[in-house]
mmCIF file of C-alpha atoms and ligand atoms in Angstrom:
data_model
loop_
_atom_site.group_PDB
_atom_site.id
_atom_site.type_symbol
_atom_site.label_atom_id
_atom_site.label_comp_id
_atom_site.label_asym_id
_atom_site.label_seq_id
_atom_site.Cartn_x
_atom_site.Cartn_y
_atom_site.Cartn_z
ATOM 1 C CA MET A 1 -13.706 32.490 0.771
ATOM 2 C CA ARG A 2 -14.501 29.899 3.133
ATOM 3 C CA ALA A 3 -11.279 28.333 4.774
ATOM 4 C CA LEU A 4 -10.031 27.039 8.254
ATOM 5 C CA VAL A 5 -8.094 29.374 10.363
ATOM 6 C CA LEU A 6 -5.606 28.244 13.243
ATOM 7 C CA ASP A 7 -5.119 31.112 15.768
ATOM 8 C CA ALA A 8 -2.734 30.949 18.832
ATOM 9 C CA GLU A 9 -1.083 33.508 21.450
ATOM 10 C CA TRP A 10 2.547 34.462 21.539
ATOM 11 C CA ASN A 11 3.828 33.485 24.442
ATOM 12 C CA PRO A 12 7.075 31.524 24.669
ATOM 13 C CA ARG A 13 7.331 29.677 27.814
ATOM 14 C CA ASP A 14 9.898 31.240 30.730
ATOM 15 C CA ASP A 15 12.473 29.238 30.004
ATOM 16 C CA TYR A 16 12.129 28.751 26.093
ATOM 17 C CA GLU A 17 14.964 30.822 24.368
ATOM 18 C CA LEU A 18 13.762 32.738 20.861
ATOM 19 C CA SER A 19 16.666 33.327 18.312
ATOM 20 C CA PRO A 20 15.966 36.570 16.898
ATOM 21 C CA GLU A 21 14.875 35.802 13.806
ATOM 22 C CA GLU A 22 12.089 33.966 15.674
ATOM 23 C CA SER A 23 12.046 37.051 17.560
ATOM 24 C CA GLU A 24 11.792 39.033 14.800
ATOM 25 C CA THR A 25 9.482 37.433 12.094
ATOM 26 C CA HIS A 26 6.896 35.096 15.503
ATOM 27 C CA LYS A 27 7.805 31.286 12.905
ATOM 28 C CA ALA A 28 8.615 29.617 16.084
ATOM 29 C CA MET A 29 11.414 26.065 15.242
ATOM 30 C CA ASN A 30 9.596 24.895 17.880
ATOM 31 C CA SER A 31 5.413 25.308 18.250
ATOM 32 C CA GLY A 32 5.301 23.219 21.754
ATOM 33 C CA GLN A 33 7.432 25.847 23.081
ATOM 34 C CA VAL A 34 5.529 29.281 22.215
ATOM 35 C CA TRP A 35 2.265 28.832 20.606
ATOM 36 C CA GLN A 36 -0.687 29.219 23.712
ATOM 37 C CA HIS A 37 -4.209 28.571 22.893
ATOM 38 C CA PRO A 38 -4.235 27.449 19.533
ATOM 39 C CA GLU A 39 -8.456 28.322 18.237
ATOM 40 C CA LEU A 40 -9.768 26.487 15.082
ATOM 41 C CA ARG A 41 -12.233 29.228 13.152
ATOM 42 C CA VAL A 42 -13.906 28.522 9.486
ATOM 43 C CA GLU A 43 -13.693 32.609 8.089
ATOM 44 C CA GLU A 44 -13.528 34.138 5.776
ATOM 45 C CA CYS A 45 -10.531 34.994 4.309
ATOM 46 C CA GLU A 46 -9.226 36.944 1.076
ATOM 47 C CA ARG A 47 -8.972 34.583 -2.099
ATOM 48 C CA PRO A 48 -4.670 34.164 -2.067
ATOM 49 C CA GLU A 49 -3.786 35.958 -5.491
ATOM 50 C CA PRO A 50 -0.695 33.629 -7.260
ATOM 51 C CA ASP A 51 3.003 35.265 -7.276
ATOM 52 C CA ASP A 52 4.355 35.355 -10.783
ATOM 53 C CA ASP A 53 5.752 31.114 -10.238
ATOM 54 C CA GLU A 54 2.796 30.555 -8.453
ATOM 55 C CA VAL A 55 -0.139 28.867 -9.615
ATOM 56 C CA LEU A 56 -3.801 29.128 -8.518
ATOM 57 C CA VAL A 57 -5.429 25.697 -7.424
ATOM 58 C CA ARG A 58 -9.055 25.599 -6.621
ATOM 59 C CA VAL A 59 -8.841 22.130 -3.916
ATOM 60 C CA ARG A 60 -11.490 19.585 -4.588
ATOM 61 C CA CYS A 61 -9.894 17.663 -1.073
ATOM 62 C CA THR A 62 -8.008 17.860 1.247
ATOM 63 C CA GLY A 63 -6.517 15.401 4.400
ATOM 64 C CA VAL A 64 -6.500 15.867 8.354
ATOM 65 C CA CYS A 65 -2.702 15.276 9.178
ATOM 66 C CA GLY A 66 -1.376 13.850 12.556
ATOM 67 C CA SER A 67 0.395 17.454 12.199
ATOM 68 C CA ASP A 68 -3.096 19.776 12.240
ATOM 69 C CA VAL A 69 -4.477 17.288 14.672
ATOM 70 C CA ALA A 70 -1.468 17.972 17.428
ATOM 71 C CA MET A 71 -1.910 22.275 16.741
ATOM 72 C CA THR A 72 -4.554 21.390 18.394
ATOM 73 C CA GLU A 73 -4.019 20.033 21.439
ATOM 74 C CA THR A 74 -1.949 21.508 24.303
ATOM 75 C CA ASP A 75 -0.406 20.237 27.402
ATOM 76 C CA ASP A 76 -1.847 21.072 31.181
ATOM 77 C CA ASP A 77 -0.161 24.858 30.766
ATOM 78 C CA GLY A 78 -2.233 24.950 26.719
ATOM 79 C CA TYR A 79 1.109 25.265 24.914
ATOM 80 C CA MET A 80 0.240 23.053 21.602
ATOM 81 C CA HIS A 81 2.055 19.589 21.133
ATOM 82 C CA TYR A 82 2.544 19.833 17.762
ATOM 83 C CA SER A 83 6.499 20.494 18.455
ATOM 84 C CA ALA A 84 7.903 22.210 14.256
ATOM 85 C CA TYR A 85 7.323 24.963 12.775
ATOM 86 C CA THR A 86 4.807 27.141 12.563
ATOM 87 C CA ARG A 87 4.007 30.672 12.030
ATOM 88 C CA TYR A 88 -0.649 31.491 12.887
ATOM 89 C CA PRO A 89 -2.813 33.031 12.488
ATOM 90 C CA ASN A 90 -2.628 30.491 9.474
ATOM 91 C CA VAL A 91 -4.776 28.697 7.068
ATOM 92 C CA ILE A 92 -4.352 25.092 7.449
ATOM 93 C CA GLY A 93 -4.077 21.956 6.098
ATOM 94 C CA HIS A 94 -1.731 20.424 3.247
ATOM 95 C CA GLU A 95 -2.723 16.665 2.285
ATOM 96 C CA PHE A 96 -5.275 18.122 -0.971
ATOM 97 C CA VAL A 97 -5.336 18.148 -4.571
ATOM 98 C CA GLY A 98 -7.864 20.433 -7.163
ATOM 99 C CA ASP A 99 -7.978 22.039 -9.947
ATOM 100 C CA VAL A 100 -5.353 24.659 -11.609
ATOM 101 C CA VAL A 101 -7.389 28.041 -12.293
ATOM 102 C CA GLU A 102 -4.871 30.905 -12.591
ATOM 103 C CA THR A 103 -0.968 30.654 -13.818
ATOM 104 C CA GLY A 104 1.608 33.402 -12.708
ATOM 105 C CA ALA A 105 3.590 34.632 -15.669
ATOM 106 C CA ASP A 106 6.569 32.802 -15.253
ATOM 107 C CA VAL A 107 4.787 29.324 -15.219
ATOM 108 C CA ASP A 108 4.807 26.712 -17.625
ATOM 109 C CA LEU A 109 4.522 23.857 -16.225
ATOM 110 C CA PHE A 110 0.966 23.888 -15.371
ATOM 111 C CA GLU A 111 -2.276 24.903 -17.108
ATOM 112 C CA GLU A 112 -5.861 25.882 -16.517
ATOM 113 C CA GLY A 113 -7.949 22.378 -15.468
ATOM 114 C CA ASP A 114 -4.984 20.185 -14.084
ATOM 115 C CA PRO A 115 -5.734 18.105 -11.502
ATOM 116 C CA VAL A 116 -2.803 18.974 -9.466
ATOM 117 C CA THR A 117 -1.488 18.266 -5.561
ATOM 118 C CA ALA A 118 1.520 18.925 -4.313
ATOM 119 C CA GLU A 119 5.043 19.326 -1.942
ATOM 120 C CA VAL A 120 4.777 20.559 1.487
ATOM 121 C CA THR A 121 7.975 22.529 1.922
ATOM 122 C CA ASP A 122 8.702 25.251 -0.395
ATOM 123 C CA TYR A 123 12.346 25.418 -0.336
ATOM 124 C CA CYS A 124 14.870 27.963 -2.491
ATOM 125 C CA GLY A 125 16.431 25.650 -4.217
ATOM 126 C CA ARG A 126 20.005 28.169 -2.790
ATOM 127 C CA CYS A 127 21.098 27.285 0.624
ATOM 128 C CA GLU A 128 23.657 25.153 1.147
ATOM 129 C CA MET A 129 21.365 22.445 2.049
ATOM 130 C CA CYS A 130 19.520 22.837 -1.539
ATOM 131 C CA ARG A 131 22.232 22.877 -3.293
ATOM 132 C CA ARG A 132 23.306 19.867 -1.541
ATOM 133 C CA GLY A 133 19.998 18.296 -2.817
ATOM 134 C CA HIS A 134 18.120 18.068 1.009
ATOM 135 C CA HIS A 135 15.614 20.501 -0.060
ATOM 136 C CA GLY A 136 13.325 19.486 2.366
ATOM 137 C CA HIS A 137 15.640 20.737 4.318
ATOM 138 C CA CYS A 138 16.821 24.038 2.956
ATOM 139 C CA ASN A 139 17.868 26.697 5.124
ATOM 140 C CA ASN A 140 14.995 29.354 4.145
ATOM 141 C CA PHE A 141 12.227 26.479 3.320
ATOM 142 C CA GLU A 142 8.956 27.971 4.163
ATOM 143 C CA GLN A 143 5.968 24.693 4.427
ATOM 144 C CA LEU A 144 2.553 24.871 3.214
ATOM 145 C CA GLY A 145 -0.461 24.808 6.086
ATOM 146 C CA PHE A 146 2.406 25.198 8.273
ATOM 147 C CA THR A 147 3.839 28.571 7.612
ATOM 148 C CA ILE A 148 1.518 30.138 4.677
ATOM 149 C CA PRO A 149 -1.498 29.482 4.320
ATOM 150 C CA GLY A 150 -2.296 25.926 3.273
ATOM 151 C CA ALA A 151 -5.037 23.920 1.883
ATOM 152 C CA PHE A 152 -8.445 23.801 4.537
ATOM 153 C CA ALA A 153 -9.551 26.297 1.696
ATOM 154 C CA GLU A 154 -11.365 27.368 -1.997
ATOM 155 C CA TYR A 155 -7.983 27.989 -3.112
ATOM 156 C CA VAL A 156 -4.019 27.947 -2.130
ATOM 157 C CA ALA A 157 -2.106 29.704 -3.615
ATOM 158 C CA VAL A 158 1.493 26.852 -4.849
ATOM 159 C CA PRO A 159 4.638 27.877 -6.311
ATOM 160 C CA GLU A 160 5.027 25.548 -9.405
ATOM 161 C CA LYS A 161 7.957 23.574 -8.654
ATOM 162 C CA ILE A 162 6.152 21.906 -5.500
ATOM 163 C CA LEU A 163 3.224 20.760 -7.791
ATOM 164 C CA TRP A 164 2.401 17.102 -9.712
ATOM 165 C CA ASP A 165 0.123 16.897 -12.119
ATOM 166 C CA VAL A 166 -2.423 14.506 -10.766
ATOM 167 C CA SER A 167 -3.948 13.840 -14.391
ATOM 168 C CA GLU A 168 -3.013 10.036 -14.888
ATOM 169 C CA LEU A 169 -4.961 9.095 -11.697
ATOM 170 C CA ARG A 170 -8.492 10.118 -13.419
ATOM 171 C CA ASN A 171 -8.361 6.134 -15.242
ATOM 172 C CA ALA A 172 -8.063 4.558 -12.140
ATOM 173 C CA TYR A 173 -11.330 5.646 -10.055
ATOM 174 C CA GLU A 174 -14.676 4.968 -11.954
ATOM 175 C CA ASP A 175 -15.611 9.445 -10.817
ATOM 176 C CA ASP A 176 -14.823 12.118 -10.072
ATOM 177 C CA ARG A 177 -15.748 12.217 -6.321
ATOM 178 C CA SER A 178 -13.716 8.976 -5.616
ATOM 179 C CA PHE A 179 -10.228 10.295 -7.920
ATOM 180 C CA TYR A 180 -10.264 13.249 -5.751
ATOM 181 C CA ARG A 181 -10.020 11.107 -2.143
ATOM 182 C CA ALA A 182 -7.588 9.065 -4.040
ATOM 183 C CA ALA A 183 -5.679 12.234 -4.993
ATOM 184 C CA ALA A 184 -5.433 13.282 -1.840
ATOM 185 C CA THR A 185 -4.266 10.865 -0.213
ATOM 186 C CA ILE A 186 -0.619 10.462 -2.021
ATOM 187 C CA GLU A 187 1.057 12.936 0.258
ATOM 188 C CA PRO A 188 1.494 10.551 3.616
ATOM 189 C CA SER A 189 2.322 8.014 0.971
ATOM 190 C CA THR A 190 4.943 9.771 0.121
ATOM 191 C CA ILE A 191 6.086 10.375 3.729
ATOM 192 C CA ASN A 192 6.439 6.263 3.721
ATOM 193 C CA TYR A 193 7.890 5.729 -0.072
ATOM 194 C CA TYR A 194 10.596 8.602 0.735
ATOM 195 C CA GLY A 195 11.351 6.874 3.772
ATOM 196 C CA LEU A 196 11.210 2.641 3.207
ATOM 197 C CA PHE A 197 12.873 4.104 -0.288
ATOM 198 C CA GLY A 198 14.495 7.124 -0.116
ATOM 199 C CA ARG A 199 15.933 6.759 3.263
ATOM 200 C CA ALA A 200 16.259 2.563 2.938
ATOM 201 C CA GLU A 201 18.665 1.179 1.612
ATOM 202 C CA GLY A 202 18.499 -2.426 0.274
ATOM 203 C CA ILE A 203 14.360 -3.007 1.152
ATOM 204 C CA GLN A 204 13.949 -5.737 -1.754
ATOM 205 C CA PRO A 205 10.977 -7.331 -3.050
ATOM 206 C CA GLY A 206 9.576 -10.674 -0.041
ATOM 207 C CA ASP A 207 10.386 -8.313 2.828
ATOM 208 C CA TYR A 208 8.980 -8.460 5.666
ATOM 209 C CA TYR A 209 7.698 -5.815 6.722
ATOM 210 C CA VAL A 210 6.598 -4.519 10.641
ATOM 211 C CA PHE A 211 4.155 -0.967 11.135
ATOM 212 C CA HIS A 212 4.837 -0.388 14.426
ATOM 213 C CA GLY A 213 0.928 1.421 14.125
ATOM 214 C CA ALA A 214 -1.419 1.790 11.892
ATOM 215 C CA GLY A 215 -2.628 5.063 11.692
ATOM 216 C CA PRO A 216 -2.934 6.504 8.368
ATOM 217 C CA ILE A 217 0.525 6.758 8.088
ATOM 218 C CA GLY A 218 0.807 3.298 8.771
ATOM 219 C CA LEU A 219 -1.851 2.652 6.492
ATOM 220 C CA THR A 220 -0.594 4.374 3.544
ATOM 221 C CA GLY A 221 2.566 3.245 4.781
ATOM 222 C CA MET A 222 1.502 -0.552 4.778
ATOM 223 C CA ASN A 223 -0.717 0.160 1.658
ATOM 224 C CA VAL A 224 3.230 1.119 -0.112
ATOM 225 C CA ALA A 225 5.109 -1.587 1.637
ATOM 226 C CA ARG A 226 2.388 -4.185 -0.021
ATOM 227 C CA ALA A 227 2.951 -2.253 -3.801
ATOM 228 C CA ALA A 228 6.478 -3.376 -3.254
ATOM 229 C CA GLY A 229 6.342 -6.872 -2.874
ATOM 230 C CA ALA A 230 6.622 -7.476 0.695
ATOM 231 C CA GLY A 231 6.860 -11.105 1.735
ATOM 232 C CA LYS A 232 4.446 -10.343 4.451
ATOM 233 C CA VAL A 233 3.376 -6.984 6.184
ATOM 234 C CA ILE A 234 2.547 -7.388 10.247
ATOM 235 C CA ALA A 235 1.474 -5.081 12.011
ATOM 236 C CA PHE A 236 0.243 -3.488 15.060
ATOM 237 C CA GLU A 237 -1.947 -1.240 16.364
ATOM 238 C CA PRO A 238 -3.909 -0.976 20.042
ATOM 239 C CA SER A 239 -6.755 0.707 18.100
ATOM 240 C CA ASP A 240 -10.249 -1.580 17.216
ATOM 241 C CA GLU A 241 -11.977 0.175 14.537
ATOM 242 C CA ARG A 242 -8.128 0.860 12.978
ATOM 243 C CA ARG A 243 -6.981 -2.634 13.326
ATOM 244 C CA ALA A 244 -10.808 -2.833 11.386
ATOM 245 C CA ILE A 245 -9.427 -0.994 8.582
ATOM 246 C CA ALA A 246 -6.577 -2.439 8.254
ATOM 247 C CA ALA A 247 -8.724 -6.745 7.758
ATOM 248 C CA ASP A 248 -10.345 -4.582 5.223
ATOM 249 C CA LEU A 249 -7.577 -3.898 3.194
ATOM 250 C CA GLY A 250 -6.654 -7.156 3.683
ATOM 251 C CA PHE A 251 -3.365 -8.068 6.149
ATOM 252 C CA GLN A 252 -4.011 -10.732 7.639
ATOM 253 C CA HIS A 253 -1.379 -9.657 10.372
ATOM 254 C CA VAL A 254 -2.506 -6.847 12.303
ATOM 255 C CA TYR A 255 -2.491 -7.265 16.409
ATOM 256 C CA ASN A 256 -3.311 -5.228 19.580
ATOM 257 C CA PRO A 257 0.090 -4.596 20.827
ATOM 258 C CA ILE A 258 -1.683 -4.383 24.841
ATOM 259 C CA GLU A 259 -3.059 -8.374 24.494
ATOM 260 C CA THR A 260 -0.232 -9.576 23.273
ATOM 261 C CA ASP A 261 3.596 -10.337 22.871
ATOM 262 C CA PRO A 262 4.177 -8.065 19.771
ATOM 263 C CA VAL A 263 7.962 -10.090 20.061
ATOM 264 C CA ALA A 264 6.076 -13.724 19.968
ATOM 265 C CA MET A 265 4.530 -13.253 16.856
ATOM 266 C CA ILE A 266 6.945 -10.988 14.910
ATOM 267 C CA ASN A 267 8.483 -14.781 15.763
ATOM 268 C CA GLU A 268 6.184 -17.034 14.845
ATOM 269 C CA VAL A 269 5.064 -14.904 11.467
ATOM 270 C CA THR A 270 7.953 -15.001 10.266
ATOM 271 C CA GLU A 271 9.365 -17.595 11.843
ATOM 272 C CA GLY A 272 11.565 -16.794 13.479
ATOM 273 C CA MET A 273 13.053 -14.561 11.189
ATOM 274 C CA GLY A 274 11.790 -11.260 12.500
ATOM 275 C CA GLY A 275 11.168 -8.107 10.801
ATOM 276 C CA ASP A 276 13.527 -6.718 7.466
ATOM 277 C CA VAL A 277 12.041 -3.595 7.806
ATOM 278 C CA HIS A 278 10.831 -2.295 10.790
ATOM 279 C CA VAL A 279 8.579 0.867 10.681
ATOM 280 C CA GLU A 280 7.998 3.252 13.153
ATOM 281 C CA THR A 281 4.555 5.045 12.822
ATOM 282 C CA SER A 282 3.516 4.934 15.891
ATOM 283 C CA GLY A 283 5.142 7.629 17.946
ATOM 284 C CA ALA A 284 5.330 5.552 20.831
ATOM 285 C CA VAL A 285 8.093 4.611 21.021
ATOM 286 C CA THR A 286 9.611 4.517 24.436
ATOM 287 C CA GLN A 287 7.295 1.229 23.828
ATOM 288 C CA THR A 288 8.012 0.146 20.179
ATOM 289 C CA TYR A 289 12.508 0.603 20.248
ATOM 290 C CA PRO A 290 12.428 -2.414 22.475
ATOM 291 C CA VAL A 291 10.036 -4.539 20.322
ATOM 292 C CA ILE A 292 12.384 -4.158 17.293
ATOM 293 C CA ASP A 293 15.484 -3.783 19.632
ATOM 294 C CA ASP A 294 14.805 -7.570 19.666
ATOM 295 C CA THR A 295 12.943 -8.517 16.033
ATOM 296 C CA LEU A 296 15.580 -7.498 13.833
ATOM 297 C CA ALA A 297 15.722 -9.705 10.690
ATOM 298 C CA GLU A 298 19.466 -10.209 9.003
ATOM 299 C CA GLY A 299 20.161 -7.118 7.955
ATOM 300 C CA ALA A 300 17.119 -4.964 9.072
ATOM 301 C CA ASN A 301 16.600 -1.644 8.360
ATOM 302 C CA VAL A 302 14.289 0.575 10.645
ATOM 303 C CA VAL A 303 12.740 3.281 8.988
ATOM 304 C CA HIS A 304 12.164 5.800 12.027
ATOM 305 C CA ILE A 305 9.274 8.607 9.972
ATOM 306 C CA SER A 306 7.159 8.982 13.494
ATOM 307 C CA ASN A 307 7.413 12.650 15.554
ATOM 308 C CA ALA A 308 8.144 11.958 18.744
ATOM 309 C CA ALA A 309 9.409 13.445 21.961
ATOM 310 C CA THR A 310 9.966 11.533 23.771
ATOM 311 C CA ALA A 311 13.237 8.597 23.296
ATOM 312 C CA PRO A 312 13.571 5.513 23.249
ATOM 313 C CA GLU A 313 16.983 3.321 25.267
ATOM 314 C CA LEU A 314 18.233 1.596 22.256
ATOM 315 C CA ALA A 315 20.154 -1.908 22.793
ATOM 316 C CA LEU A 316 22.463 -1.686 20.050
ATOM 317 C CA ARG A 317 24.754 -4.375 20.224
ATOM 318 C CA LYS A 318 21.752 -5.874 18.626
ATOM 319 C CA TYR A 319 21.911 -3.443 16.111
ATOM 320 C CA GLN A 320 25.587 -4.837 15.513
ATOM 321 C CA GLY A 321 24.844 -8.564 15.540
ATOM 322 C CA ALA A 322 22.501 -8.169 12.877
ATOM 323 C CA THR A 323 24.231 -5.781 11.053
ATOM 324 C CA ALA A 324 21.038 -3.554 11.102
ATOM 325 C CA GLN A 325 20.816 -0.111 10.140
ATOM 326 C CA MET A 326 17.946 2.669 11.302
ATOM 327 C CA TYR A 327 17.665 5.537 8.968
ATOM 328 C CA GLY A 328 15.793 8.936 10.288
ATOM 329 C CA SER A 329 12.924 10.338 7.738
ATOM 330 C CA GLU A 330 10.934 13.523 7.663
ATOM 331 C CA GLY A 331 9.086 14.650 4.940
ATOM 332 C CA HIS A 332 9.569 13.858 1.096
ATOM 333 C CA THR A 333 10.369 16.132 -0.604
ATOM 334 C CA GLY A 334 12.289 15.579 -4.086
ATOM 335 C CA GLN A 335 13.764 12.560 -5.264
ATOM 336 C CA GLY A 336 11.583 11.828 -7.764
ATOM 337 C CA ILE A 337 9.099 10.245 -5.283
ATOM 338 C CA TYR A 338 6.124 12.267 -5.998
ATOM 339 C CA PRO A 339 5.686 10.532 -9.605
ATOM 340 C CA ARG A 340 6.162 7.521 -8.465
ATOM 341 C CA VAL A 341 3.629 6.967 -5.037
ATOM 342 C CA ILE A 342 1.520 8.384 -8.552
ATOM 343 C CA ARG A 343 2.470 6.470 -11.251
ATOM 344 C CA LEU A 344 1.651 3.151 -7.977
ATOM 345 C CA MET A 345 -1.489 4.660 -7.579
ATOM 346 C CA ALA A 346 -2.090 4.931 -11.068
ATOM 347 C CA ALA A 347 -1.501 1.084 -11.831
ATOM 348 C CA GLY A 348 -3.908 0.335 -9.382
ATOM 349 C CA HIS A 349 -1.212 -0.998 -7.119
ATOM 350 C CA LEU A 350 -1.584 1.193 -4.854
ATOM 351 C CA ASP A 351 -5.325 1.759 -3.579
ATOM 352 C CA ASN A 352 -5.953 3.905 -0.353
ATOM 353 C CA LEU A 353 -9.845 5.047 -0.764
ATOM 354 C CA PRO A 354 -10.482 1.705 1.240
ATOM 355 C CA ILE A 355 -8.295 4.092 4.396
ATOM 356 C CA VAL A 356 -10.767 7.319 3.791
ATOM 357 C CA THR A 357 -13.024 6.734 6.808
ATOM 358 C CA SER A 358 -14.924 10.152 8.004
ATOM 359 C CA THR A 359 -15.931 13.316 5.513
ATOM 360 C CA PHE A 360 -16.384 16.331 6.397
ATOM 361 C CA ASP A 361 -17.944 19.534 4.056
ATOM 362 C CA LEU A 362 -15.107 23.249 4.056
ATOM 363 C CA ALA A 363 -17.647 24.290 6.427
ATOM 364 C CA ASP A 364 -17.038 22.251 9.390
ATOM 365 C CA ALA A 365 -13.544 21.495 8.585
ATOM 366 C CA ASP A 366 -13.021 22.243 13.050
ATOM 367 C CA ASP A 367 -15.145 19.448 12.895
ATOM 368 C CA ALA A 368 -13.245 17.170 10.813
ATOM 369 C CA VAL A 369 -10.029 17.864 12.923
ATOM 370 C CA ARG A 370 -11.960 16.960 15.406
ATOM 371 C CA GLN A 371 -13.413 13.847 14.677
ATOM 372 C CA ALA A 372 -9.426 13.126 13.757
ATOM 373 C CA ARG A 373 -8.659 13.701 17.303
ATOM 374 C CA LYS A 374 -10.531 10.499 18.234
ATOM 375 C CA ARG A 375 -7.770 8.379 16.210
ATOM 376 C CA ILE A 376 -10.051 5.848 15.408
ATOM 377 C CA ASP A 377 -9.751 7.095 11.941
ATOM 378 C CA GLY A 378 -7.662 6.295 9.070
ATOM 379 C CA LYS A 379 -7.873 8.856 7.160
ATOM 380 C CA VAL A 380 -10.537 11.913 7.153
ATOM 381 C CA LEU A 381 -10.655 14.481 4.456
ATOM 382 C CA VAL A 382 -12.910 18.134 4.247
ATOM 383 C CA GLU A 383 -14.341 17.843 0.199
ATOM 384 C CA MET A 384 -14.837 21.900 -0.965
HETATM 385 ZN ZN1 LIG B 1 0.810 15.105 7.103
HETATM 386 ZN ZN1 LIG B 2 17.396 26.664 0.707
#
C-alpha cells in the first residue's frame, strides 16, 4: 500500500540526557532534542495486519495537524520543532476517517463496512494513570501517527477500544465525499471539546469566548463554542486568509491582533465584561497571556490548549482578583468526548466542512503537509 512516511536521524543533542528507555527503544519523549533532518516521502509500505484486538481500516480522508507540520520543520541545527513523543521512520497522520475492512479475532464492537474514526492514544488500561481515569496520560501509551503507524495511508490498523462509529453523520451530509471530509475534522473538534467541557468546569451557555488564534484548532473550537451556546465568540488571528475563513463561518468579531489593540477590542465587544472563556490556541503565549490577564471576566475560565515551547509571565494577582482559573488540556481521550462531538455533528450543530480549504490525493500527501506549513488554510485534507 502507499503511505506518507516521515524519517529522521537519531542524533541526540550533546546536552540532552537520554533515558534508558529512550536509548533502548528509540522512542523520543522530546522529539526536538533527538530527531534531526526530518524527511517526508510517499512510499510503498507493507499493508498492516490487524492483531486480535484490532480493526483494519481502509482510510478515506486524513487531516494535516499542526503536529504533522511541526515534525517537518526544524531549527538552525536541523532538529525538528515538534517536541513530544515519537519514533521514526513512521507513517504519520492521526485525524482520519475510514471504513472497517477486516476485524481481529477478539473484535466484537465493529464489523466490515462500518465507517469509523479513532482517538489518537492507545492506552494500556492497567497503569496507575489509566486506573485513575487519565487514559490520555497512560504510562505505557502509544500514539497513532507518532509512535505507531498512522493514517496518511491506504490502510491503518487500530485497536478496537479507541475506535468510534460515525455512521450517524451520514444523514447530516448530502454525499459521501462531504461526509468523510467532515468526519475527518472530528479529532480537532474533540481537542477543543475536551478542553472546554472535559477539563474546564462551569462554562455556561451565553458565555463570551475569546479564541487567541484561529488556525485549524481555533476555528474548530469557535465552531464548538457556537454549538455550545456561546453568547459571543471573539477571535484574534494575524493571517488574513484565516480571518476570512472565520468570517465565512459567520463569526463577526474576528480581528488582527497586530493591527488592533486586543484588550480594547475585547472590552468593546463585551461592554467591559471581559472574556468568560479564554482559549489559547495560537502558541504565541508571550503575546496572548498579557491580553488574557487584562480581560478576565469575573470567574473566567482560561483553557490552555496550544503546545508552546516558551513560557509567558502571568499576572497572578489578576487571576485572584477575577476569581479566574486556568486549565491545562492535552488530547481528548476518554470521558465520552468522541461520541458527544459525533452527536453534535450529526444533529447539524457543528459543521466543520467550510473549514476545509485544501485537499490533496494520497500520492501528493507530502505536498499537503507543505501546504499546511504556509499557515493560511483552515484544514488541509488528504483523500485516499
Ligand atoms: Zn492532531
Ligand atoms: Zn496505562
